[in-house]
PDB file of C-alpha atoms in Angstrom:
ATOM      1  CA  MET A 103      11.435  -7.486   6.463  1.00 72.00           C
ATOM      2  CA  TYR A 104       9.290  -4.898   8.060  1.00 85.00           C
ATOM      3  CA  ILE A 105       7.792  -1.976   6.475  1.00 92.00           C
ATOM      4  CA  SER A 106       9.689   1.132   7.361  1.00 93.00           C
ATOM      5  CA  SER A 107       8.094   3.233  10.203  1.00 93.00           C
ATOM      6  CA  GLU A 108       8.356   6.226   7.736  1.00 94.00           C
ATOM      7  CA  ILE A 109       5.448   4.644   5.798  1.00 95.00           C
ATOM      8  CA  LYS A 110       2.363   5.333   7.834  1.00 95.00           C
ATOM      9  CA  ASN A 111      -0.517   5.609   5.098  1.00 96.00           C
ATOM     10  CA  VAL A 112      -0.813   4.255   1.642  1.00 96.00           C
ATOM     11  CA  THR A 113      -3.766   4.597  -0.677  1.00 97.00           C
ATOM     12  CA  VAL A 114      -4.246   2.309  -3.695  1.00 97.00           C
ATOM     13  CA  GLN A 115      -6.946   3.137  -6.472  1.00 95.00           C
ATOM     14  CA  TRP A 116      -7.504  -0.568  -7.529  1.00 95.00           C
ATOM     15  CA  THR A 117     -10.284  -0.213  -9.959  1.00 94.00           C
ATOM     16  CA  GLU A 118     -12.581   2.715 -10.804  1.00 94.00           C
ATOM     17  CA  ILE A 119     -14.936   1.705  -7.977  1.00 96.00           C
ATOM     18  CA  CYS A 120     -12.580   0.382  -5.281  1.00 97.00           C
ATOM     19  CA  CYS A 121      -9.942   2.240  -3.289  1.00 97.00           C
ATOM     20  CA  HIS A 122      -7.946   0.638  -0.429  1.00 97.00           C
ATOM     21  CA  GLU A 123      -6.451   2.765   2.310  1.00 98.00           C
ATOM     22  CA  TYR A 124      -3.750   1.040   4.350  1.00 98.00           C
ATOM     23  CA  GLN A 125      -2.951   2.736   7.839  1.00 98.00           C
ATOM     24  CA  ARG A 126      -0.433   1.635  10.193  1.00 97.00           C
ATOM     25  CA  ILE A 127      -1.838   0.961  13.721  1.00 97.00           C
ATOM     26  CA  SER A 128       1.302  -0.490  15.220  1.00 96.00           C
ATOM     27  CA  ARG A 129       4.819  -1.482  14.382  1.00 93.00           C
ATOM     28  CA  THR A 130       3.682  -4.426  12.407  1.00 93.00           C
ATOM     29  CA  LYS A 131      -0.034  -4.202  12.124  1.00 97.00           C
ATOM     30  CA  TRP A 132      -2.291  -2.221   9.669  1.00 98.00           C
ATOM     31  CA  ARG A 133      -5.867  -1.395   9.156  1.00 98.00           C
ATOM     32  CA  ILE A 134      -7.269  -1.788   5.472  1.00 98.00           C
ATOM     33  CA  ASP A 135     -10.255   0.603   4.715  1.00 98.00           C
ATOM     34  CA  PHE A 136     -12.148  -0.450   1.574  1.00 98.00           C
ATOM     35  CA  HIS A 137     -13.916   2.519  -0.068  1.00 97.00           C
ATOM     36  CA  TYR A 138     -16.346   1.813  -2.974  1.00 97.00           C
ATOM     37  CA  ARG A 139     -17.858   4.306  -5.238  1.00 95.00           C
ATOM     38  CA  CYS A 140     -21.376   3.306  -4.333  1.00 95.00           C
ATOM     39  CA  GLY A 141     -20.747   4.407  -0.778  1.00 96.00           C
ATOM     40  CA  ALA A 142     -20.226   0.910   0.805  1.00 97.00           C
ATOM     41  CA  GLU A 143     -17.295   0.659   3.042  1.00 98.00           C
ATOM     42  CA  MET A 144     -15.512  -2.121   5.020  1.00 98.00           C
ATOM     43  CA  THR A 145     -12.489  -2.271   7.356  1.00 98.00           C
ATOM     44  CA  LEU A 146     -10.139  -5.140   8.328  1.00 98.00           C
ATOM     45  CA  ASP A 147      -8.037  -4.649  11.414  1.00 97.00           C
ATOM     46  CA  ASP A 148      -4.671  -6.152  12.545  1.00 97.00           C
ATOM     47  CA  ILE A 149      -3.398  -6.987   9.164  1.00 98.00           C
ATOM     48  CA  SER A 150       0.248  -8.147   9.099  1.00 96.00           C
ATOM     49  CA  ASP A 151       3.160  -6.273   7.329  1.00 95.00           C
ATOM     50  CA  ASP A 152       3.477  -9.230   5.025  1.00 95.00           C
ATOM     51  CA  LEU A 153       0.051  -8.862   3.521  1.00 96.00           C
ATOM     52  CA  ILE A 154       0.487  -4.960   3.107  1.00 97.00           C
ATOM     53  CA  GLN A 155       3.867  -5.520   1.429  1.00 96.00           C
ATOM     54  CA  CYS A 156       2.216  -7.869  -1.058  1.00 96.00           C
ATOM     55  CA  LEU A 157      -0.509  -5.685  -1.852  1.00 97.00           C
ATOM     56  CA  ILE A 158       1.591  -2.584  -2.449  1.00 95.00           C
ATOM     57  CA  LEU A 159       4.166  -4.491  -4.560  1.00 96.00           C
ATOM     58  CA  GLY A 160       1.168  -6.015  -6.610  1.00 96.00           C
ATOM     59  CA  ALA A 161      -0.363  -2.564  -7.108  1.00 95.00           C
ATOM     60  CA  VAL A 162       3.060  -1.168  -8.163  1.00 94.00           C
ATOM     61  CA  ASN A 163       3.587  -4.121 -10.582  1.00 95.00           C
ATOM     62  CA  SER A 164       0.072  -3.566 -11.844  1.00 94.00           C
ATOM     63  CA  ARG A 165       0.710   0.173 -12.359  1.00 92.00           C
ATOM     64  CA  LYS A 166      -2.163   1.305 -10.015  1.00 93.00           C
ATOM     65  CA  ASP A 167      -2.323   4.807  -8.739  1.00 89.00           C
ATOM     66  CA  ILE A 168      -0.633   4.799  -5.220  1.00 93.00           C
ATOM     67  CA  GLN A 169      -0.531   7.699  -2.636  1.00 94.00           C
ATOM     68  CA  ILE A 170       2.076   7.323   0.235  1.00 94.00           C
ATOM     69  CA  ASN A 171       2.185   9.651   3.086  1.00 92.00           C
ATOM     70  CA  SER A 172       5.331  11.032   1.600  1.00 83.00           C
ATOM     71  CA  GLY A 173       3.534  11.735  -1.825  1.00 88.00           C
ATOM     72  CA  PRO A 174       2.426   9.975  -4.979  1.00 91.00           C
ATOM     73  CA  LEU A 175       4.232   7.001  -6.262  1.00 85.00           C
ATOM     74  CA  HIS A 176       4.169   7.076 -10.078  1.00 75.00           C
ATOM     75  CA  ALA A 177       4.449   3.438 -11.127  1.00 73.00           C
ATOM     76  CA  ASP A 178       5.039   4.494 -14.818  1.00 75.00           C
ATOM     77  CA  THR A 179       8.453   5.877 -13.693  1.00 78.00           C
ATOM     78  CA  VAL A 180       9.404   2.617 -12.132  1.00 85.00           C
ATOM     79  CA  GLU A 181      11.263  -0.048 -14.001  1.00 90.00           C
ATOM     80  CA  LEU A 182       8.885  -3.149 -13.689  1.00 92.00           C
ATOM     81  CA  PRO A 183       8.657  -5.854 -12.502  1.00 95.00           C
ATOM     82  CA  VAL A 184       9.862  -4.771  -8.911  1.00 95.00           C
ATOM     83  CA  PRO A 185      10.981  -8.122  -7.730  1.00 95.00           C
ATOM     84  CA  ASP A 186      10.472  -7.817  -3.900  1.00 95.00           C
ATOM     85  CA  TRP A 187       9.609  -5.473  -0.989  1.00 94.00           C
ATOM     86  CA  ARG A 188      13.326  -4.480  -0.263  1.00 92.00           C
ATOM     87  CA  ALA A 189      13.751  -3.083  -3.890  1.00 93.00           C
ATOM     88  CA  LEU A 190      10.241  -1.327  -3.716  1.00 92.00           C
ATOM     89  CA  GLN A 191      10.942   0.297  -0.251  1.00 91.00           C
ATOM     90  CA  SER A 192      14.225   1.679  -1.581  1.00 86.00           C
ATOM     91  CA  LEU A 193      12.223   3.509  -4.297  1.00 85.00           C
ATOM     92  CA  ILE A 194       9.544   4.706  -1.897  1.00 84.00           C
ATOM     93  CA  LEU A 195      11.794   6.153   0.616  1.00 84.00           C
ATOM     94  CA  PRO A 196      14.133   9.227   0.262  1.00 71.00           C
TER      95      PRO A 196
END
């Protein structure tokens, strides 16, 4: 299952020192920008939808702070665990 084209950017605050920013670069490919509090940064390009789905689903199920281009996703308001991407995407999209 593809990530809906309505989802273009996702930011996950994984730890106090590491934030991931997922940006859609094509229909099925993404860029991950890693931002570290010390100022270090790293980028991975051409990442598949499947990996992004796993990362976002894992972040939600771990109750991480998530910002989606449509607004914040408050994991504390979601009944956990979310079993799969289809269930999560229905919570994300209006």
